[in-house]
Coordinates of C-alpha atoms in Angstrom, one line a residue:
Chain A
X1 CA 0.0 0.0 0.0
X2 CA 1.1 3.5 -1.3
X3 CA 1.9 6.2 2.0
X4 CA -1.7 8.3 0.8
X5 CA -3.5 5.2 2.7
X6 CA -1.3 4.5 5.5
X7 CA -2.8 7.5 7.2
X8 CA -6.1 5.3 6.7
X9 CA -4.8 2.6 8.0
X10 CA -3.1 4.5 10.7
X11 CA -6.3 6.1 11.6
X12 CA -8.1 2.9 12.0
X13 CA -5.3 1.2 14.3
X14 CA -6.2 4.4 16.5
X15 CA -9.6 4.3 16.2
X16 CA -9.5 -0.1 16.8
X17 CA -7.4 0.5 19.9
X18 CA -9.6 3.2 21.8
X19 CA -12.8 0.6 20.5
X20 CA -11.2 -2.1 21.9
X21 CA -9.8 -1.3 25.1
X22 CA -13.3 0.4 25.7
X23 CA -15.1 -3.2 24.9
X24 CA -12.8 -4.8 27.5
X25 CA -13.2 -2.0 30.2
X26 CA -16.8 -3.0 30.0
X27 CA -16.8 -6.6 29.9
X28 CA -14.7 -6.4 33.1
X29 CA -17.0 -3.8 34.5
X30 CA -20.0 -6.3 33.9
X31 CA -19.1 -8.9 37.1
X32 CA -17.9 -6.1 39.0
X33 CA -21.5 -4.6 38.7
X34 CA -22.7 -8.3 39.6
X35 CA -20.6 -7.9 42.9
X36 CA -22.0 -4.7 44.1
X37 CA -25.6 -5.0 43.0
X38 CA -26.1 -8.2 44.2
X39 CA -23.5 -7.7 47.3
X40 CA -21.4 -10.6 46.8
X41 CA -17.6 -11.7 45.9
X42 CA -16.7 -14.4 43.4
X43 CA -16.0 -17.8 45.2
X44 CA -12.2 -17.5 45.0
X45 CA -11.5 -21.2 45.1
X46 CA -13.7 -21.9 42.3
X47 CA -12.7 -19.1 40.2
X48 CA -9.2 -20.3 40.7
X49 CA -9.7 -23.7 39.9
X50 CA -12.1 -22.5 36.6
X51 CA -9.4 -20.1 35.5
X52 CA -6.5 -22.4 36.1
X53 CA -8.5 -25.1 34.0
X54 CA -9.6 -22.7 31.3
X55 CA -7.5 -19.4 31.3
X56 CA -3.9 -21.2 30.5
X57 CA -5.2 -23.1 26.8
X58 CA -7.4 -20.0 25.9
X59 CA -5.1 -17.0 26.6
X60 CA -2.6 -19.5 24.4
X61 CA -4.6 -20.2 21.1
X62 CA -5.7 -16.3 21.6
X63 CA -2.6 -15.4 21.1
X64 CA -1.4 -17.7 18.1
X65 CA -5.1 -16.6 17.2
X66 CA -4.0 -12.8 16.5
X67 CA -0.9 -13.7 14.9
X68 CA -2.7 -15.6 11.7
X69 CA -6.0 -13.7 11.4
X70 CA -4.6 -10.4 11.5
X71 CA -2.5 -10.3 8.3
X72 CA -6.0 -12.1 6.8
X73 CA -8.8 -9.9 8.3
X74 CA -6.9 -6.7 7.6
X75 CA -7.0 -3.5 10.1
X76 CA -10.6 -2.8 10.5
X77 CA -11.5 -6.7 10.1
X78 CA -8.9 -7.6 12.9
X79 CA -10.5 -4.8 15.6
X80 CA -14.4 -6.0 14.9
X81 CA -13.5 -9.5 14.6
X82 CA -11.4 -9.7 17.8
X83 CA -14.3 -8.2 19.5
X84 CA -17.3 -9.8 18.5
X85 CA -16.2 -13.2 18.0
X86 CA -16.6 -16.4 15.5
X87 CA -13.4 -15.7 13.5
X88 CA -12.8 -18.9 11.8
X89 CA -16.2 -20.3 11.6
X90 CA -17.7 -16.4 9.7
X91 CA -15.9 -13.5 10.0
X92 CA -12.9 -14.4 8.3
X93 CA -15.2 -16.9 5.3
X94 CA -17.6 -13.2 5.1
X95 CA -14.5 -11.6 4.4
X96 CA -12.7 -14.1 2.1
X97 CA -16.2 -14.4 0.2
X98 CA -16.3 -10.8 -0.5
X99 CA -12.4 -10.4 -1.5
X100 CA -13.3 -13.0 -3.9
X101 CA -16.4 -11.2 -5.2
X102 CA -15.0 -8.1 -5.6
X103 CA -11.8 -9.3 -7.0
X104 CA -9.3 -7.6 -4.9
X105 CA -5.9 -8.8 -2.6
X106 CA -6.5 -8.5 1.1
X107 CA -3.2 -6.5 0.9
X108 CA -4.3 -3.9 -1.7
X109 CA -6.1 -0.6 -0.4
X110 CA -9.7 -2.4 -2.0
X111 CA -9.2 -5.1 -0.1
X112 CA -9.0 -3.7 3.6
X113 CA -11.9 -1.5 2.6
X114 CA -13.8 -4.2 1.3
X115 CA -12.6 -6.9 4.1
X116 CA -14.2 -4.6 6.9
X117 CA -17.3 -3.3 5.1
X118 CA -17.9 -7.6 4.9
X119 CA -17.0 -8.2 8.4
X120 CA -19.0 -4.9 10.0
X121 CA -22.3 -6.0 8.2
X122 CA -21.7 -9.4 8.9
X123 CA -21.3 -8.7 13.0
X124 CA -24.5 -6.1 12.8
X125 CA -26.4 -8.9 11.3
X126 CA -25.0 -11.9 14.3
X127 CA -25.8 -8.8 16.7
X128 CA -29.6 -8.2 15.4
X129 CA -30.4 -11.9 14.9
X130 CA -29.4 -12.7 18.5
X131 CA -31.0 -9.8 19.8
X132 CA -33.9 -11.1 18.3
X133 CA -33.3 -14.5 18.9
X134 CA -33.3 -13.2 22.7
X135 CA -36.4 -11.6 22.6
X136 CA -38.5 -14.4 21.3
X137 CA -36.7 -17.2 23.1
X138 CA -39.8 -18.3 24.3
X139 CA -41.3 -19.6 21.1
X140 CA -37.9 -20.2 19.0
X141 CA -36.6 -22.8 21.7
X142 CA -39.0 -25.2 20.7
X143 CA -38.7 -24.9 16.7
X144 CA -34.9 -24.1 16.5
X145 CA -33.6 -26.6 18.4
X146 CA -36.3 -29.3 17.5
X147 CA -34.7 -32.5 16.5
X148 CA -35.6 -32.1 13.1
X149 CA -33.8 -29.2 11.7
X150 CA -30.9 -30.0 15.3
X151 CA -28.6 -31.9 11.9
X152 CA -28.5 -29.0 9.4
X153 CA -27.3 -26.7 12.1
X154 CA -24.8 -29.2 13.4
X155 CA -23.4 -29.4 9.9
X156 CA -22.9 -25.5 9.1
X157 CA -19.1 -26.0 8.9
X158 CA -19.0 -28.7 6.5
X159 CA -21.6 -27.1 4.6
X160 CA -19.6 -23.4 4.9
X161 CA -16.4 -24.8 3.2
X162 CA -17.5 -26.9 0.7
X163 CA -18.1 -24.0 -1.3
X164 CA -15.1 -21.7 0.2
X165 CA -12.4 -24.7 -0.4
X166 CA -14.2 -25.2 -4.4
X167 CA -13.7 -21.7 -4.6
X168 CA -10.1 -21.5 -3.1
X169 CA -8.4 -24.6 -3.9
X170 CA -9.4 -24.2 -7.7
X171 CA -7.7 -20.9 -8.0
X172 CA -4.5 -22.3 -5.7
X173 CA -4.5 -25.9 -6.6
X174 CA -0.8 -26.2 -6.8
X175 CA -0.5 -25.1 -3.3
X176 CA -3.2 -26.5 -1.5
X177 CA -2.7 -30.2 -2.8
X178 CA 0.1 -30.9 0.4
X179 CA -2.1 -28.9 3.2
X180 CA -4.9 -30.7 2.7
X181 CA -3.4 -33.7 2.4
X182 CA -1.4 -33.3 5.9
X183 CA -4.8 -32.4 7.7
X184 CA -6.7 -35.1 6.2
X185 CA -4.1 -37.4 7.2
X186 CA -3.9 -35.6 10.7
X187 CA -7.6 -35.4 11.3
X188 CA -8.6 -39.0 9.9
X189 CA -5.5 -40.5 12.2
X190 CA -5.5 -39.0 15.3
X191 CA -8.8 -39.7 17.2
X192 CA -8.1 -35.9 19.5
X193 CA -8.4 -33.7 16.7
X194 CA -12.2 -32.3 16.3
X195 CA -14.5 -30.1 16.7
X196 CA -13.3 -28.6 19.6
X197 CA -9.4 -28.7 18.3
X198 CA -9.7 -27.8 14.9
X199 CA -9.1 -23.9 16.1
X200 CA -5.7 -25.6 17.4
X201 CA -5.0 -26.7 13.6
X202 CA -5.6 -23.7 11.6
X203 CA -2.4 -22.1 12.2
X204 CA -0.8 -25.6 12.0
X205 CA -1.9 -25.5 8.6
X206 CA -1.3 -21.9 7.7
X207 CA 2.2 -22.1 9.2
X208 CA 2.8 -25.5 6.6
X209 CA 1.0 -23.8 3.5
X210 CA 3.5 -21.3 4.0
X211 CA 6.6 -23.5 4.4
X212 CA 5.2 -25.7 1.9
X213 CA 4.8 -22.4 -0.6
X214 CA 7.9 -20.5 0.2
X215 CA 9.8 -24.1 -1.0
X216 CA 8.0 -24.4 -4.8
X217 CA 8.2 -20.6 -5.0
X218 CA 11.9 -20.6 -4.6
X219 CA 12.2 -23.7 -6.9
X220 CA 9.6 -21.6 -9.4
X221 CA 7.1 -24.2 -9.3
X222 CA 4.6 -21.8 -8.8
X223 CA 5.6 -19.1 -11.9
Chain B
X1 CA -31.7 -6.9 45.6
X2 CA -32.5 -10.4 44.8
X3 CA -31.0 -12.4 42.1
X4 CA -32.0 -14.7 39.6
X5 CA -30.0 -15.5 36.4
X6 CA -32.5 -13.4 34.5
X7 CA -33.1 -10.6 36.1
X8 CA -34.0 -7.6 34.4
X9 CA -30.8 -5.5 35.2
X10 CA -29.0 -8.1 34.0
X11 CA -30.5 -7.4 30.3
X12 CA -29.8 -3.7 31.3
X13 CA -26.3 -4.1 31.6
X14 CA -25.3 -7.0 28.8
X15 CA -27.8 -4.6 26.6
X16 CA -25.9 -1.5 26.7
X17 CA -22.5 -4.1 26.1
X18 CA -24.5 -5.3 23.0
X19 CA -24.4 -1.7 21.8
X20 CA -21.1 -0.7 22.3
X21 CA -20.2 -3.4 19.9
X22 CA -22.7 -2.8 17.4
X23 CA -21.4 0.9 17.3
X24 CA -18.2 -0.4 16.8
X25 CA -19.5 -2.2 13.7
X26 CA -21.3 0.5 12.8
X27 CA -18.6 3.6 13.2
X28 CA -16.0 1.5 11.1
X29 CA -18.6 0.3 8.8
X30 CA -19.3 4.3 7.9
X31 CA -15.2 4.8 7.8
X32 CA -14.1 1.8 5.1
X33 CA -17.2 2.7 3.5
X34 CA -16.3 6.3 3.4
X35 CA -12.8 5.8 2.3
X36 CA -14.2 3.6 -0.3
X37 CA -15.7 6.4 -1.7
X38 CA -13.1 8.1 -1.5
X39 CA -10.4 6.0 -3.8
X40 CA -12.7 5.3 -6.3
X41 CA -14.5 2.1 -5.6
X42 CA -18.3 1.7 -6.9
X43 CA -20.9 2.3 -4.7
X44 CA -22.8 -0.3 -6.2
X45 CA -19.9 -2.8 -5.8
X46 CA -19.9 -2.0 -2.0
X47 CA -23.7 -2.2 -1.8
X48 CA -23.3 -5.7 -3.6
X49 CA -20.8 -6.6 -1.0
X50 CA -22.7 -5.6 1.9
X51 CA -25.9 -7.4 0.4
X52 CA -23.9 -10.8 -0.1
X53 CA -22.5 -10.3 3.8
X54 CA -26.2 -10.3 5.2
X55 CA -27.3 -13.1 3.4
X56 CA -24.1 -15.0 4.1
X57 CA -24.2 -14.5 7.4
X58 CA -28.3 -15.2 8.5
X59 CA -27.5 -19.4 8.2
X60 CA -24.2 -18.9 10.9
X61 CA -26.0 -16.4 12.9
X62 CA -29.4 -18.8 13.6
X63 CA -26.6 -21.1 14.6
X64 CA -25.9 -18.7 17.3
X65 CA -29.0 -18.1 18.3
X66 CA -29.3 -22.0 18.7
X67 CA -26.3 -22.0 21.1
X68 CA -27.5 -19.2 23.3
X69 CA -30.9 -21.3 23.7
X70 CA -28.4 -24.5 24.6
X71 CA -26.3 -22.4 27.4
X72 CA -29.5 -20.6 28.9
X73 CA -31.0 -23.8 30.4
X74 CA -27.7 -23.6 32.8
X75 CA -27.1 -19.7 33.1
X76 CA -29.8 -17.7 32.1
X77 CA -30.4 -15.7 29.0
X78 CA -28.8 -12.7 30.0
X79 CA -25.1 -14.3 29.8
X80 CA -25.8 -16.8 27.1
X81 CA -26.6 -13.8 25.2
X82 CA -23.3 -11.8 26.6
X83 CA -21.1 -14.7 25.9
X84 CA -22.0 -15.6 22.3
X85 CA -22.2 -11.7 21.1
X86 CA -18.8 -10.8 22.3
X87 CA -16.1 -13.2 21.5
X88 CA -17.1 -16.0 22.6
X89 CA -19.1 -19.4 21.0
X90 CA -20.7 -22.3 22.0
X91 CA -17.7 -24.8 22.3
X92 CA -15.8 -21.8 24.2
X93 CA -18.1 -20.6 26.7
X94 CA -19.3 -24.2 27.2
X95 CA -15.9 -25.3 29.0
X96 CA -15.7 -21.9 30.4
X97 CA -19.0 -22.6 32.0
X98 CA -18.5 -26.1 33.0
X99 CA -14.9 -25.4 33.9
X100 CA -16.6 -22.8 36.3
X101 CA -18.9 -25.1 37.9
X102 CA -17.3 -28.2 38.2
X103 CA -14.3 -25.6 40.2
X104 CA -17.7 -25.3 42.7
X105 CA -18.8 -28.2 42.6
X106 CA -21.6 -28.4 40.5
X107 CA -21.6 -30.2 37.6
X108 CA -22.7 -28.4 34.1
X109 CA -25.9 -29.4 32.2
X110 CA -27.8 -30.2 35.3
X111 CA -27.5 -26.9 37.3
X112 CA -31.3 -25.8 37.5
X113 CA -30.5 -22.1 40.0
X114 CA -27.5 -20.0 40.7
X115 CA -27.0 -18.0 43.4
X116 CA -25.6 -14.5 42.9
X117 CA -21.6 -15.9 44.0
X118 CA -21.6 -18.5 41.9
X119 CA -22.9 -16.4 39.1
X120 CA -20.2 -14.2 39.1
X121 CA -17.5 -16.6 39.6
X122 CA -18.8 -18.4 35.8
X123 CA -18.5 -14.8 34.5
X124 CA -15.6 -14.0 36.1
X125 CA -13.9 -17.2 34.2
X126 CA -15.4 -16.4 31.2
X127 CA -14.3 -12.8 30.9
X128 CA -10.7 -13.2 32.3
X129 CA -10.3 -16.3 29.8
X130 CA -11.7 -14.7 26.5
X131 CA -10.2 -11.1 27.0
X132 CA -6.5 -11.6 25.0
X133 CA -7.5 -11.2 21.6
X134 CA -9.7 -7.8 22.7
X135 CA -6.1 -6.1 24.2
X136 CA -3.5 -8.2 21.7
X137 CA -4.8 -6.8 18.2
X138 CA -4.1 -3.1 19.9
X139 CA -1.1 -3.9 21.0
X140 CA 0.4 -5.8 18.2
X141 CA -2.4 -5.5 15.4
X142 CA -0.5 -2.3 13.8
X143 CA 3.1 -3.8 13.9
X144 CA 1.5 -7.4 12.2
X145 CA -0.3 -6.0 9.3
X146 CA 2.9 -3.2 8.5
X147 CA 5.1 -6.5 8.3
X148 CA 2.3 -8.2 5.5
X149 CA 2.5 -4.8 3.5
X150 CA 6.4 -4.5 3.9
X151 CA 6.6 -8.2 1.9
X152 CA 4.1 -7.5 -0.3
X153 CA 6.5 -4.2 -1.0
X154 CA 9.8 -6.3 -0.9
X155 CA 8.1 -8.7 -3.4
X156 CA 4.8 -8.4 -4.8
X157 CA 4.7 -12.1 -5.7
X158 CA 5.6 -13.4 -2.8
X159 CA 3.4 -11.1 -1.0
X160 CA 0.5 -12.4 -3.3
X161 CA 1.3 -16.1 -2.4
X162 CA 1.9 -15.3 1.5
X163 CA -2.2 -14.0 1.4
X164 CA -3.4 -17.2 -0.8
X165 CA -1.2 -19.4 1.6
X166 CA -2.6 -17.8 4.7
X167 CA -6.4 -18.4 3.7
X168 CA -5.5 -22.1 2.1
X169 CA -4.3 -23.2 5.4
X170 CA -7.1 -22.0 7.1
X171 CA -9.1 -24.0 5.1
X172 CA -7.5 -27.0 4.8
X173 CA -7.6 -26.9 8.8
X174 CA -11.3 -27.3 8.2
X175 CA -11.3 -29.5 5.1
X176 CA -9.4 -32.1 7.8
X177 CA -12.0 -31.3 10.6
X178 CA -14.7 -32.5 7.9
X179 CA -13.5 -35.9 7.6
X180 CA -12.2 -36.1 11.6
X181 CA -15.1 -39.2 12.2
X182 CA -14.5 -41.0 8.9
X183 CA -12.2 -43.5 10.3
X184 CA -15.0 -45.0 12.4
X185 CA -16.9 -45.9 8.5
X186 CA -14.4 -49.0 8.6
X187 CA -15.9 -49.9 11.6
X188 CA -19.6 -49.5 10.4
X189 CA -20.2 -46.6 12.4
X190 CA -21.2 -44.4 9.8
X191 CA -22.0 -41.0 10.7
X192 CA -18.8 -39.8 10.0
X193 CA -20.1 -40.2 6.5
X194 CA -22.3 -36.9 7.1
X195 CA -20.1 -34.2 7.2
X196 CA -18.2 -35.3 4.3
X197 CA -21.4 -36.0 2.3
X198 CA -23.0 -32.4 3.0
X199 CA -19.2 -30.8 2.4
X200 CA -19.8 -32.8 -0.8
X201 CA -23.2 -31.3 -1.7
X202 CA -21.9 -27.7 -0.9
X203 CA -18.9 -28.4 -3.2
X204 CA -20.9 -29.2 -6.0
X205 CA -23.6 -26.8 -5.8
X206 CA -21.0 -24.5 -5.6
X207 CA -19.2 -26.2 -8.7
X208 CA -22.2 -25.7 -10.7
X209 CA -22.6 -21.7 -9.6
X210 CA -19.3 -21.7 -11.5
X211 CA -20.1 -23.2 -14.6
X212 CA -23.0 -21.7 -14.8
X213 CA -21.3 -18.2 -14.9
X214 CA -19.0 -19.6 -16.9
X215 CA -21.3 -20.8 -19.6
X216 CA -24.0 -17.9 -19.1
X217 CA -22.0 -14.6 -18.2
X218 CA -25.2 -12.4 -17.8
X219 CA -26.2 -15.0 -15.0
X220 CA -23.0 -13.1 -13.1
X221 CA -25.3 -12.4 -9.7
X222 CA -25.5 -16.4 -9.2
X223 CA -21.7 -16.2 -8.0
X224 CA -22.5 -13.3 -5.5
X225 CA -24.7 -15.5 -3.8
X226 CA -23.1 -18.6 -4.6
X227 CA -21.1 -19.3 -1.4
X228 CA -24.3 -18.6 0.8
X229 CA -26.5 -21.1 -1.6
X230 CA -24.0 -24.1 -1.1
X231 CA -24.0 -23.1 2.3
X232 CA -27.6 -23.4 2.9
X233 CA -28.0 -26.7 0.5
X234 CA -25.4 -28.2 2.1
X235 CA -27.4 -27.6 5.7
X236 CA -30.7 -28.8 3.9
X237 CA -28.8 -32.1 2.9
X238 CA -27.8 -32.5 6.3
X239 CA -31.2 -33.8 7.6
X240 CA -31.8 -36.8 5.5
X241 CA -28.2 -37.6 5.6
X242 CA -28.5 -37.7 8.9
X243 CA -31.6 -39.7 8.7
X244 CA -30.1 -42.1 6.8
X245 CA -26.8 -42.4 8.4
X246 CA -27.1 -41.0 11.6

């Protein structure tokens, strides 16, 4: 990117950080509210034990987390996405889907413009449909969850990159052939990777697609 | 005052939360779409994009919906709702929560009351546990992203490829997770035939968006909503798969 849009940039890294920090000033505020209205303290043994069980692994895959979505999701991407959640799983496919329609590099100027505008309207959206989803909880409970449409929801993922890996491995063939491979090997093989670990895998297999590229484009298999 | 897990100043409080993201959404929303503008780019192309966005993401967001239904029967509404719009999901808040309990004593799924304590301990571990990415992207986000554009600089090529590479791993992550209960087909236990059968049916249906474009150019708005399509016929294909094999 030219220096004209660096001050763009620069002015939404600015903006991100003052959005963010505000986010988690309230999060933390929200059990500290808890505490005074309701007079009480956390039980300090359980919290303890729950964070010493849960913190460690999550502060962990957080971290590798922000360190292969942001070059994906962009600047304005990276601050919405980091806040309201379900990177993998939307946010990033929204965004990927919309780089794709509109034909730009997540790199370019287009594409960080295009990336957020994707990712904004597509956490408005999550925001509205659970707001509504809270208010009519009542009469949704019984129809959403019912046991007849409980298998298309447990199959979104599947049914998400179908269509993103058609679209993505036709265009990249050459170097998609050895990740998928490795994590269909991995995944079939080793009976602890699942739904709950496949966050653990993605940048496993960003960090080989990117071995695995750097090698053929050195040896110009990939001009 | 007295608590119960779904009091009404608890919607208060997670409410105004609730907003404070969407304005977030909203204010940088207004800025890319502003700056859009601003270099040149279509309006129309950025209405197209924004249209695709909402219809991409109404299937994922039901989902959501779903999961704040699943954690209310322990914790309430109120949180559920908290949880799932801010960071969190179902599989995360779920060991959170029953992380949180089982640290008290109670054992999650069958907790029918909280008191006020033990409310605010699960929240407690939920906060303190999801709150890294919020602070890390400020801290770091800047320095990251400068890096990406210094390669693509250094070489444009290679900067190209690093982008492709990045997403392609991501997915293959996923394309794995697909087939992760396949093995258990050799040992006639074939539901881990479903996920690959309705990642099957999306691939298609999305194979077919593509040829038709390809073979009928004018039919260009089929690939705008092409992703979201296979997406929903791969959900649709779920229930008699299931019924089948499940």
């Amino acid at each position: 990117m030219h220096s004209k849009d660096n001050s763009y940039i620069h002015s939404v890294h600015v903006a991100g950080r003052i959005w963010n920090i505000s986010v988690m000033l309230l999060l933390l505020a929200f059990p500290i509210l808890l505490c005074v209205i309701f007079e009480t303290l956390p039980d300090f043994a359980g919290l303890g034990k729950g964070l010493l069980a849960t913190a460690p692994m999550y502060w962990a895959v957080s971290v590798i987390e922000v360190f292969t979505y942001v070059p994906m999701l962009g600047a304005g991407g990276s601050y919405v996405s980091f806040v309201a959640g379900t990177i993998s799983n939307l946010k990033l496919p929204v965004a990927l889907n919309a780089l794709e329609q509109a034909g730009v590099s997540s790199s370019s100027e287009e594409g960080e413009v295009v990336s957020t505008i994707s990712i904004c309207v597509s956490s408005i959206v999550t925001t509205i449909i659970i707001i509504l989803g809270v208010i009519l909880i009542a009469p949704l409970s019984g129809v959403l969850d019912s046991p007849v449409l409980e298998p298309a929801f447990a199959q979104i993922l599947p049914a998400l990159f179908g269509g993103l890996g058609v679209v993505f491995i036709s265009k990249n063939w050459k170097i998609a052939v050895a990740p998928c491979i490795l994590m269909l090997i991995l995944f079939i093989a080793v009976p602890a990777l699942n739904a709950g670990t496949v966050g653990i895998m993605v940048p496993v297999g960003v960090l080989f697609t990117l071995g695995m590229t750097r090698l053929m484009y050195k040896k110009h298999m990939l001009d | 005052m007295q608590f119960n897990e779904n009091a009404p100043i608890l919607f208060v409080m997670v409410g105004i939360i609730v907003a404070a993201v969407l304005a977030q959404s909203v204010f940088f929303l207004i800025k890319a779409w502003r700056h859009g503008k601003k270099i040149g780019m279509d309006p129309k192309k950025l209405r197209r994009i924004a249209r695709t966005a909402v219809v991409f993401t109404i299937a994922p967001a039901i989902a959501i919906v779903i999961s704040v239904i699943t954690l209310a029967k322990d914790l309430g509404v109120a949180l559920p709702w908290l949880r799932l719009s801010v960071v969190g999901s179902l599989s995360y808040e779920t060991i959170a929560a029953s992380n949180a309990e089982s640290g008290m004593g109670l054992v999650f799924g069958t907790v029918s009351s909280l008191t006020a304590k033990q409310y605010v301990t699960i929240t407690l571990v939920m906060t303190i546990s999801i709150l890294v990415g919020i602070w890390l992207v400020p801290l770091v986000g800047e320095k990251v992203q400068k890096g990406m554009i210094n390669i693509g600089n250094r070489d444009a090529k290679w900067g190209e490829l690093l982008s492709s590479s990045m997403f392609i791993g991501m997915i293959s992550a996923f394309i794995g997770y697909v087939f992760c209960d396949f093995a258990g087909v050799f040992g006639g236990d074939t539901t881990g035939l479903i996920p690959v059968l309705v990642f099957a049916v999306s691939a298609a249906v999305m194979g077919l968006a593509g040829f038709l474009v390809m073979k009928k150019p004018e039919w260009h708005w089929v690939s705008d909503y092409a992703i979201p399509l296979s997406m929903i016929a791969g959900m649709a294909s779920a229930i008699p798969f299931t019924a089948w094999l499940g």
